[in-house]
Amino acid sequence: MDLTEIETFLTLSEELHFGRTAERMGLSQSRVSQLIRSLERRIGAALFTRTSRRVAMTPLGEHTRCTLGAAYTDLRKSYDEACAIAQGMVGTLHVGFMGCLNGPPLTDLVLAFDRRYPACDITVAEVPWHDPYRQLRAGEIDVLLTLLPVDEPDLEVGTVLVSHPRVLAADLDHPLMERDEIDIEDLADWVLLDGPAELPAPLRHGFCPRFTPLGRPLRRGHGGRTYQEALHRVATGDTVWTAHEGLFRTYRHPRVGHRPLSGLSPANGALVWRADAKNAKTRAFTSLAAQSAPGRPVPAARAAARSPAGAARATTR
């Protein structure tokens, strides 16, 4: 029996529409019709009734969907696992992320990877803000979602996966919080929190510049080895923080507010990995990320349709 016939039958039984089935399968509509007719001839009876307005399943079609669907799922899972083993897609992929970049882009990517490579486990762990690359270099994680820029000779950088508008964080009683929007030029009179003292210089200066676009120097103050420590520092009122929207989806402080900040580029995050340690799992994960760059959704739905291998097994340490 042709597996493509079975897959087409199961997809049509969900969609009950030849056009949508063809789109999901990546086939022409005439090819879908041909495959269904071939399967019906093989079985010896109609599985669907077709009119100009609707497609419906026959009682035999309903029975076949129930019995064949479960068998196909098990068969496809075994097939995908065999392919994954042959391609080196076994074992565990360890993914790290900066806490301020946690959210749907990363979660969707992890779930899509898990569906596509069911024989490969995946773990996800937060890395410390003050030392983002240590675990990557130590081999404790295989790939890291981090803020840009990254200027490290031993690390390779992928496409931008996450992009957040910039905001200014300040104590709620700070004069700048009275404005609806703040420009970077307005910050020359204030001390800017630029992160932990250990933060790599390219990342520090790329995220919190030393000068405004008009050349005015920006006073800077180190502080906060974690995001919550940084928020506490801001809450005392002696510094403001050029943060980004994504951070405030995860972290909060009752005395800290934020406003849109113009004059700075968005906060972008991308996957990085060790140049000397890229393997099949890392290549597969970063390739999937490239397909899900902003404006290009992760193809999870299609992956699930092609490989219905059960629930995701992604874990978070």
mmCIF file of C-alpha atoms in Angstrom:
data_model
loop_
_atom_site.group_PDB
_atom_site.id
_atom_site.type_symbol
_atom_site.label_atom_id
_atom_site.label_comp_id
_atom_site.label_asym_id
_atom_site.label_seq_id
_atom_site.Cartn_x
_atom_site.Cartn_y
_atom_site.Cartn_z
ATOM 1 C CA MET A 1 0.000 0.000 0.000
ATOM 2 C CA ASP A 2 1.288 3.477 -0.931
ATOM 3 C CA LEU A 3 1.951 5.633 2.142
ATOM 4 C CA THR A 4 1.223 8.773 0.118
ATOM 5 C CA GLU A 5 -2.276 7.443 -0.575
ATOM 6 C CA ILE A 6 -2.822 6.874 3.135
ATOM 7 C CA GLU A 7 -1.485 10.293 4.083
ATOM 8 C CA THR A 8 -3.663 11.956 1.444
ATOM 9 C CA PHE A 9 -6.714 10.018 2.616
ATOM 10 C CA LEU A 10 -6.168 11.016 6.261
ATOM 11 C CA THR A 11 -5.591 14.667 5.339
ATOM 12 C CA LEU A 12 -8.736 14.779 3.187
ATOM 13 C CA SER A 13 -10.704 13.150 5.990
ATOM 14 C CA GLU A 14 -9.733 16.138 8.180
ATOM 15 C CA GLU A 15 -10.150 18.899 5.604
ATOM 16 C CA LEU A 16 -13.086 17.497 3.558
ATOM 17 C CA HIS A 17 -11.861 19.811 0.817
ATOM 18 C CA PHE A 18 -9.657 18.811 -2.110
ATOM 19 C CA GLY A 19 -8.109 22.268 -2.496
ATOM 20 C CA ARG A 20 -7.038 22.599 1.142
ATOM 21 C CA THR A 21 -5.795 19.014 1.127
ATOM 22 C CA ALA A 22 -3.691 19.704 -1.944
ATOM 23 C CA GLU A 23 -2.222 22.813 -0.307
ATOM 24 C CA ARG A 24 -1.386 20.937 2.906
ATOM 25 C CA MET A 25 0.176 18.053 1.028
ATOM 26 C CA GLY A 26 2.105 20.220 -1.401
ATOM 27 C CA LEU A 27 0.412 18.456 -4.328
ATOM 28 C CA SER A 28 -1.832 19.494 -7.182
ATOM 29 C CA GLN A 29 -5.571 19.044 -6.704
ATOM 30 C CA SER A 30 -5.699 16.599 -9.606
ATOM 31 C CA ARG A 31 -2.975 14.510 -7.949
ATOM 32 C CA VAL A 32 -4.983 14.370 -4.721
ATOM 33 C CA SER A 33 -8.033 13.154 -6.646
ATOM 34 C CA GLN A 34 -5.909 10.556 -8.414
ATOM 35 C CA LEU A 35 -4.493 9.212 -5.144
ATOM 36 C CA ILE A 36 -7.935 8.961 -3.538
ATOM 37 C CA ARG A 37 -9.365 7.142 -6.551
ATOM 38 C CA SER A 38 -6.421 4.747 -6.512
ATOM 39 C CA LEU A 39 -6.956 3.954 -2.824
ATOM 40 C CA GLU A 40 -10.702 3.441 -3.361
ATOM 41 C CA ARG A 41 -9.994 1.034 -6.233
ATOM 42 C CA ARG A 42 -7.549 -0.831 -4.035
ATOM 43 C CA ILE A 43 -10.122 -1.141 -1.237
ATOM 44 C CA GLY A 44 -13.008 -1.801 -3.590
ATOM 45 C CA ALA A 45 -15.515 0.841 -2.488
ATOM 46 C CA ALA A 46 -15.952 4.599 -2.152
ATOM 47 C CA LEU A 47 -14.475 6.318 0.897
ATOM 48 C CA PHE A 48 -15.913 9.756 0.112
ATOM 49 C CA THR A 49 -18.994 11.165 -1.561
ATOM 50 C CA ARG A 50 -18.335 14.195 -3.753
ATOM 51 C CA THR A 51 -20.681 16.829 -5.052
ATOM 52 C CA SER A 52 -19.991 20.238 -6.547
ATOM 53 C CA ARG A 53 -20.571 21.776 -3.114
ATOM 54 C CA ARG A 54 -19.228 19.384 -0.508
ATOM 55 C CA VAL A 55 -17.113 16.352 0.290
ATOM 56 C CA ALA A 56 -18.288 13.864 2.912
ATOM 57 C CA MET A 57 -17.055 10.531 4.207
ATOM 58 C CA THR A 58 -18.946 7.316 3.601
ATOM 59 C CA PRO A 59 -19.490 4.912 6.538
ATOM 60 C CA LEU A 60 -16.631 2.837 5.145
ATOM 61 C CA GLY A 61 -14.481 5.960 5.003
ATOM 62 C CA GLU A 62 -15.213 6.708 8.666
ATOM 63 C CA HIS A 63 -14.310 3.139 9.627
ATOM 64 C CA THR A 64 -11.116 3.280 7.580
ATOM 65 C CA ARG A 65 -10.085 6.578 9.121
ATOM 66 C CA CYS A 66 -10.413 5.164 12.646
ATOM 67 C CA THR A 67 -8.532 1.940 11.987
ATOM 68 C CA LEU A 68 -5.996 3.175 9.463
ATOM 69 C CA GLY A 69 -5.238 6.433 11.225
ATOM 70 C CA ALA A 70 -3.832 4.831 14.383
ATOM 71 C CA ALA A 71 -1.790 2.336 12.398
ATOM 72 C CA TYR A 72 -0.395 5.082 10.158
ATOM 73 C CA THR A 73 0.631 7.202 13.154
ATOM 74 C CA ASP A 74 2.650 4.322 14.620
ATOM 75 C CA LEU A 75 4.157 3.469 11.248
ATOM 76 C CA ARG A 76 5.103 7.071 10.519
ATOM 77 C CA LYS A 77 6.645 7.467 13.959
ATOM 78 C CA SER A 78 8.824 4.394 13.420
ATOM 79 C CA TYR A 79 9.820 5.632 9.967
ATOM 80 C CA ASP A 80 10.703 9.124 11.208
ATOM 81 C CA GLU A 81 12.719 7.723 14.098
ATOM 82 C CA ALA A 82 14.657 5.461 11.718
ATOM 83 C CA CYS A 83 15.409 8.452 9.476
ATOM 84 C CA ALA A 84 16.461 10.527 12.480
ATOM 85 C CA ILE A 85 18.869 7.841 13.670
ATOM 86 C CA ALA A 86 20.364 7.582 10.189
ATOM 87 C CA GLN A 87 20.839 11.373 10.087
ATOM 88 C CA GLY A 88 22.353 11.601 13.557
ATOM 89 C CA MET A 89 19.201 13.196 14.998
ATOM 90 C CA VAL A 90 19.253 11.214 18.235
ATOM 91 C CA GLY A 91 20.283 11.968 21.788
ATOM 92 C CA THR A 92 19.580 15.380 23.304
ATOM 93 C CA LEU A 93 19.836 18.919 21.985
ATOM 94 C CA HIS A 94 20.510 21.423 24.788
ATOM 95 C CA VAL A 95 19.183 24.924 24.100
ATOM 96 C CA GLY A 96 19.983 27.984 26.203
ATOM 97 C CA PHE A 97 18.299 31.387 26.209
ATOM 98 C CA MET A 98 18.607 34.813 27.782
ATOM 99 C CA GLY A 99 15.637 35.296 30.076
ATOM 100 C CA CYS A 100 14.616 38.563 28.407
ATOM 101 C CA LEU A 101 14.109 36.669 25.110
ATOM 102 C CA ASN A 102 11.827 33.978 26.479
ATOM 103 C CA GLY A 103 8.495 33.691 24.703
ATOM 104 C CA PRO A 104 6.600 32.331 21.701
ATOM 105 C CA PRO A 105 9.348 32.506 19.029
ATOM 106 C CA LEU A 106 11.585 30.223 21.083
ATOM 107 C CA THR A 107 8.750 28.057 22.369
ATOM 108 C CA ASP A 108 7.282 27.598 18.894
ATOM 109 C CA LEU A 109 10.698 26.673 17.518
ATOM 110 C CA VAL A 110 11.291 24.067 20.236
ATOM 111 C CA LEU A 111 7.872 22.495 19.656
ATOM 112 C CA ALA A 112 8.350 22.451 15.884
ATOM 113 C CA PHE A 113 11.760 20.782 16.287
ATOM 114 C CA ASP A 114 10.293 18.188 18.643
ATOM 115 C CA ARG A 115 7.519 17.324 16.187
ATOM 116 C CA ARG A 116 9.896 17.048 13.266
ATOM 117 C CA TYR A 117 12.576 15.001 15.078
ATOM 118 C CA PRO A 118 10.762 12.792 17.600
ATOM 119 C CA ALA A 119 13.836 10.602 18.215
ATOM 120 C CA CYS A 120 15.795 13.609 19.505
ATOM 121 C CA ASP A 121 15.060 14.993 22.969
ATOM 122 C CA ILE A 122 15.415 18.719 23.631
ATOM 123 C CA THR A 123 16.024 20.592 26.879
ATOM 124 C CA VAL A 124 15.787 24.345 27.426
ATOM 125 C CA ALA A 125 17.632 26.295 30.123
ATOM 126 C CA GLU A 126 18.085 29.972 30.966
ATOM 127 C CA VAL A 127 21.640 31.333 30.941
ATOM 128 C CA PRO A 128 22.799 34.073 33.339
ATOM 129 C CA TRP A 129 22.659 37.585 31.948
ATOM 130 C CA HIS A 130 26.085 38.511 33.311
ATOM 131 C CA ASP A 131 27.854 35.521 31.666
ATOM 132 C CA PRO A 132 25.782 34.466 28.643
ATOM 133 C CA TYR A 133 28.392 32.447 26.698
ATOM 134 C CA ARG A 134 30.067 30.350 29.416
ATOM 135 C CA GLN A 135 27.730 27.342 29.193
ATOM 136 C CA LEU A 136 27.950 27.376 25.396
ATOM 137 C CA ARG A 137 31.737 27.341 25.452
ATOM 138 C CA ALA A 138 31.765 24.655 28.147
ATOM 139 C CA GLY A 139 29.579 22.377 26.024
ATOM 140 C CA GLU A 140 26.733 22.422 28.563
ATOM 141 C CA ILE A 141 24.395 23.800 25.873
ATOM 142 C CA ASP A 142 24.582 23.326 22.099
ATOM 143 C CA VAL A 143 22.905 26.506 20.899
ATOM 144 C CA LEU A 144 22.000 29.794 22.579
ATOM 145 C CA LEU A 145 19.328 32.440 21.952
ATOM 146 C CA THR A 146 21.052 35.686 22.914
ATOM 147 C CA LEU A 147 20.851 39.407 22.348
ATOM 148 C CA LEU A 148 22.826 40.939 19.500
ATOM 149 C CA PRO A 149 25.415 42.091 18.736
ATOM 150 C CA VAL A 150 27.715 39.116 19.228
ATOM 151 C CA ASP A 151 31.357 39.726 18.347
ATOM 152 C CA GLU A 152 33.050 36.529 19.487
ATOM 153 C CA PRO A 153 35.492 34.840 17.058
ATOM 154 C CA ASP A 154 34.655 31.321 18.245
ATOM 155 C CA LEU A 155 30.874 31.738 17.889
ATOM 156 C CA GLU A 156 28.700 31.694 14.778
ATOM 157 C CA VAL A 157 25.528 33.781 14.595
ATOM 158 C CA GLY A 158 22.277 32.808 12.882
ATOM 159 C CA THR A 159 19.406 34.881 11.542
ATOM 160 C CA VAL A 160 17.400 37.194 13.806
ATOM 161 C CA LEU A 161 14.700 35.150 15.549
ATOM 162 C CA VAL A 162 13.326 37.739 18.009
ATOM 163 C CA SER A 163 12.941 41.510 17.635
ATOM 164 C CA HIS A 164 11.506 43.833 20.293
ATOM 165 C CA PRO A 165 10.940 47.624 20.262
ATOM 166 C CA ARG A 166 13.078 49.568 22.719
ATOM 167 C CA VAL A 167 11.673 51.086 25.899
ATOM 168 C CA LEU A 168 13.023 53.187 28.727
ATOM 169 C CA ALA A 169 12.519 51.752 32.219
ATOM 170 C CA ALA A 170 12.491 54.132 35.172
ATOM 171 C CA ASP A 171 11.060 54.588 38.648
ATOM 172 C CA LEU A 172 7.361 55.447 38.441
ATOM 173 C CA ASP A 173 8.044 58.836 40.057
ATOM 174 C CA HIS A 174 10.820 59.702 37.603
ATOM 175 C CA PRO A 175 10.102 62.879 35.548
ATOM 176 C CA LEU A 176 10.541 60.958 32.272
ATOM 177 C CA MET A 177 7.610 58.707 33.162
ATOM 178 C CA GLU A 178 5.282 61.686 32.629
ATOM 179 C CA ARG A 179 5.926 61.465 28.864
ATOM 180 C CA ASP A 180 4.164 59.209 26.382
ATOM 181 C CA GLU A 181 7.391 58.592 24.447
ATOM 182 C CA ILE A 182 11.061 59.325 25.086
ATOM 183 C CA ASP A 183 13.880 59.990 22.614
ATOM 184 C CA ILE A 184 17.421 58.800 23.220
ATOM 185 C CA GLU A 185 18.610 62.418 22.997
ATOM 186 C CA ASP A 186 16.582 63.153 26.159
ATOM 187 C CA LEU A 187 18.747 60.773 28.214
ATOM 188 C CA ALA A 188 21.998 62.771 28.206
ATOM 189 C CA ASP A 189 21.090 64.277 31.569
ATOM 190 C CA TRP A 190 20.550 60.942 33.296
ATOM 191 C CA VAL A 191 22.677 57.975 34.355
ATOM 192 C CA LEU A 192 21.912 54.887 32.245
ATOM 193 C CA LEU A 193 22.128 51.406 33.707
ATOM 194 C CA ASP A 194 24.208 49.392 31.242
ATOM 195 C CA GLY A 195 24.178 45.979 32.905
ATOM 196 C CA PRO A 196 26.589 43.799 34.866
ATOM 197 C CA ALA A 197 30.273 44.729 34.879
ATOM 198 C CA GLU A 198 31.079 41.278 33.380
ATOM 199 C CA LEU A 199 28.869 41.785 30.325
ATOM 200 C CA PRO A 200 30.865 41.485 27.050
ATOM 201 C CA ALA A 201 31.734 44.962 25.762
ATOM 202 C CA PRO A 202 30.221 44.561 22.247
ATOM 203 C CA LEU A 203 26.912 43.486 23.771
ATOM 204 C CA ARG A 204 26.998 46.284 26.350
ATOM 205 C CA HIS A 205 27.805 49.060 23.879
ATOM 206 C CA GLY A 206 25.483 47.711 21.202
ATOM 207 C CA PHE A 207 22.558 47.668 23.578
ATOM 208 C CA CYS A 208 23.364 50.810 25.545
ATOM 209 C CA PRO A 209 25.405 53.231 23.349
ATOM 210 C CA ARG A 210 28.062 55.548 24.721
ATOM 211 C CA PHE A 211 26.777 58.505 22.678
ATOM 212 C CA THR A 212 23.445 59.687 21.314
ATOM 213 C CA PRO A 213 23.024 59.904 17.511
ATOM 214 C CA LEU A 214 23.841 63.633 17.796
ATOM 215 C CA GLY A 215 27.068 62.861 19.648
ATOM 216 C CA ARG A 216 26.054 63.709 23.198
ATOM 217 C CA PRO A 217 27.805 61.461 25.754
ATOM 218 C CA LEU A 218 25.611 59.185 27.823
ATOM 219 C CA ARG A 219 26.572 58.658 31.443
ATOM 220 C CA ARG A 220 26.583 55.005 32.381
ATOM 221 C CA GLY A 221 26.437 52.958 35.541
ATOM 222 C CA HIS A 222 27.035 49.230 35.963
ATOM 223 C CA GLY A 223 24.689 47.184 38.084
ATOM 224 C CA GLY A 224 22.458 44.153 38.352
ATOM 225 C CA ARG A 225 23.789 40.658 37.705
ATOM 226 C CA THR A 226 20.196 39.542 37.057
ATOM 227 C CA TYR A 227 17.195 41.276 35.499
ATOM 228 C CA GLN A 228 15.438 41.505 38.852
ATOM 229 C CA GLU A 229 18.525 43.108 40.406
ATOM 230 C CA ALA A 230 18.577 45.616 37.550
ATOM 231 C CA LEU A 231 14.907 46.440 38.110
ATOM 232 C CA HIS A 232 15.604 46.924 41.807
ATOM 233 C CA ARG A 233 18.414 49.350 40.922
ATOM 234 C CA VAL A 234 16.070 51.290 38.630
ATOM 235 C CA ALA A 235 13.381 51.342 41.337
ATOM 236 C CA THR A 236 15.706 53.263 43.660
ATOM 237 C CA GLY A 237 15.537 56.161 41.203
ATOM 238 C CA ASP A 238 19.249 56.785 40.610
ATOM 239 C CA THR A 239 19.395 55.250 37.108
ATOM 240 C CA VAL A 240 17.194 54.651 34.067
ATOM 241 C CA TRP A 241 17.459 51.616 31.803
ATOM 242 C CA THR A 242 17.301 51.393 27.992
ATOM 243 C CA ALA A 243 15.546 48.028 27.975
ATOM 244 C CA HIS A 244 13.115 46.468 25.488
ATOM 245 C CA GLU A 245 9.456 45.430 25.365
ATOM 246 C CA GLY A 246 10.156 41.704 25.508
ATOM 247 C CA LEU A 247 11.818 41.974 28.906
ATOM 248 C CA PHE A 248 8.655 43.354 30.476
ATOM 249 C CA ARG A 249 6.604 40.406 29.242
ATOM 250 C CA THR A 250 8.525 38.273 31.724
ATOM 251 C CA TYR A 251 9.851 40.573 34.464
ATOM 252 C CA ARG A 252 8.057 43.110 36.664
ATOM 253 C CA HIS A 253 8.743 45.425 39.578
ATOM 254 C CA PRO A 254 5.888 47.330 41.288
ATOM 255 C CA ARG A 255 7.858 50.592 41.287
ATOM 256 C CA VAL A 256 9.222 50.436 37.738
ATOM 257 C CA GLY A 257 7.396 51.611 34.606
ATOM 258 C CA HIS A 258 8.456 51.833 30.978
ATOM 259 C CA ARG A 259 7.775 54.058 27.978
ATOM 260 C CA PRO A 260 8.517 53.697 24.235
ATOM 261 C CA LEU A 261 12.066 54.807 23.420
ATOM 262 C CA SER A 262 12.932 56.193 19.975
ATOM 263 C CA GLY A 263 16.364 56.691 18.448
ATOM 264 C CA LEU A 264 17.679 53.178 19.123
ATOM 265 C CA SER A 265 17.479 50.095 16.932
ATOM 266 C CA PRO A 266 15.186 47.260 18.061
ATOM 267 C CA ALA A 267 16.552 44.700 20.485
ATOM 268 C CA ASN A 268 17.284 41.690 18.287
ATOM 269 C CA GLY A 269 17.984 38.148 19.395
ATOM 270 C CA ALA A 270 19.522 35.320 17.375
ATOM 271 C CA LEU A 271 20.821 31.809 17.859
ATOM 272 C CA VAL A 272 24.566 31.375 18.302
ATOM 273 C CA TRP A 273 26.671 28.231 18.515
ATOM 274 C CA ARG A 274 30.293 27.208 18.763
ATOM 275 C CA ALA A 275 31.912 27.218 15.323
ATOM 276 C CA ASP A 276 33.883 24.065 16.131
ATOM 277 C CA ALA A 277 30.968 22.106 17.595
ATOM 278 C CA LYS A 278 28.153 22.254 15.053
ATOM 279 C CA ASN A 279 26.521 18.840 14.568
ATOM 280 C CA ALA A 280 23.430 17.410 12.872
ATOM 281 C CA LYS A 281 21.119 18.446 15.714
ATOM 282 C CA THR A 282 22.441 22.009 15.830
ATOM 283 C CA ARG A 283 22.256 22.334 12.049
ATOM 284 C CA ALA A 284 18.644 21.106 12.052
ATOM 285 C CA PHE A 285 17.618 23.480 14.859
ATOM 286 C CA THR A 286 19.307 26.548 13.366
ATOM 287 C CA SER A 287 17.939 25.722 9.917
ATOM 288 C CA LEU A 288 14.417 25.553 11.330
ATOM 289 C CA ALA A 289 15.039 28.880 13.076
ATOM 290 C CA ALA A 290 16.072 30.476 9.773
ATOM 291 C CA GLN A 291 12.706 29.420 8.331
ATOM 292 C CA SER A 292 10.924 31.070 11.271
ATOM 293 C CA ALA A 293 12.676 34.448 11.127
ATOM 294 C CA PRO A 294 10.345 37.454 11.774
ATOM 295 C CA GLY A 295 7.579 37.383 9.177
ATOM 296 C CA ARG A 296 8.161 33.709 8.403
ATOM 297 C CA PRO A 297 6.209 31.498 10.852
ATOM 298 C CA VAL A 298 7.640 28.227 12.118
ATOM 299 C CA PRO A 299 6.191 25.480 9.867
ATOM 300 C CA ALA A 300 4.912 23.532 12.858
ATOM 301 C CA ALA A 301 1.462 22.790 11.466
ATOM 302 C CA ARG A 302 2.805 21.226 8.311
ATOM 303 C CA ALA A 303 5.468 19.333 10.231
ATOM 304 C CA ALA A 304 2.771 17.935 12.485
ATOM 305 C CA ALA A 305 0.627 16.969 9.511
ATOM 306 C CA ARG A 306 3.542 15.203 7.856
ATOM 307 C CA SER A 307 4.758 13.542 11.024
ATOM 308 C CA PRO A 308 1.958 13.019 13.606
ATOM 309 C CA ALA A 309 4.331 11.513 16.122
ATOM 310 C CA GLY A 310 2.584 12.383 19.343
ATOM 311 C CA ALA A 311 2.873 15.104 21.941
ATOM 312 C CA ALA A 312 5.973 17.215 22.346
ATOM 313 C CA ARG A 313 8.502 16.079 24.891
ATOM 314 C CA ALA A 314 10.376 19.334 25.348
ATOM 315 C CA THR A 315 11.503 19.871 28.935
ATOM 316 C CA THR A 316 12.671 22.946 30.798
ATOM 317 C CA ARG A 317 15.426 22.772 33.310
#
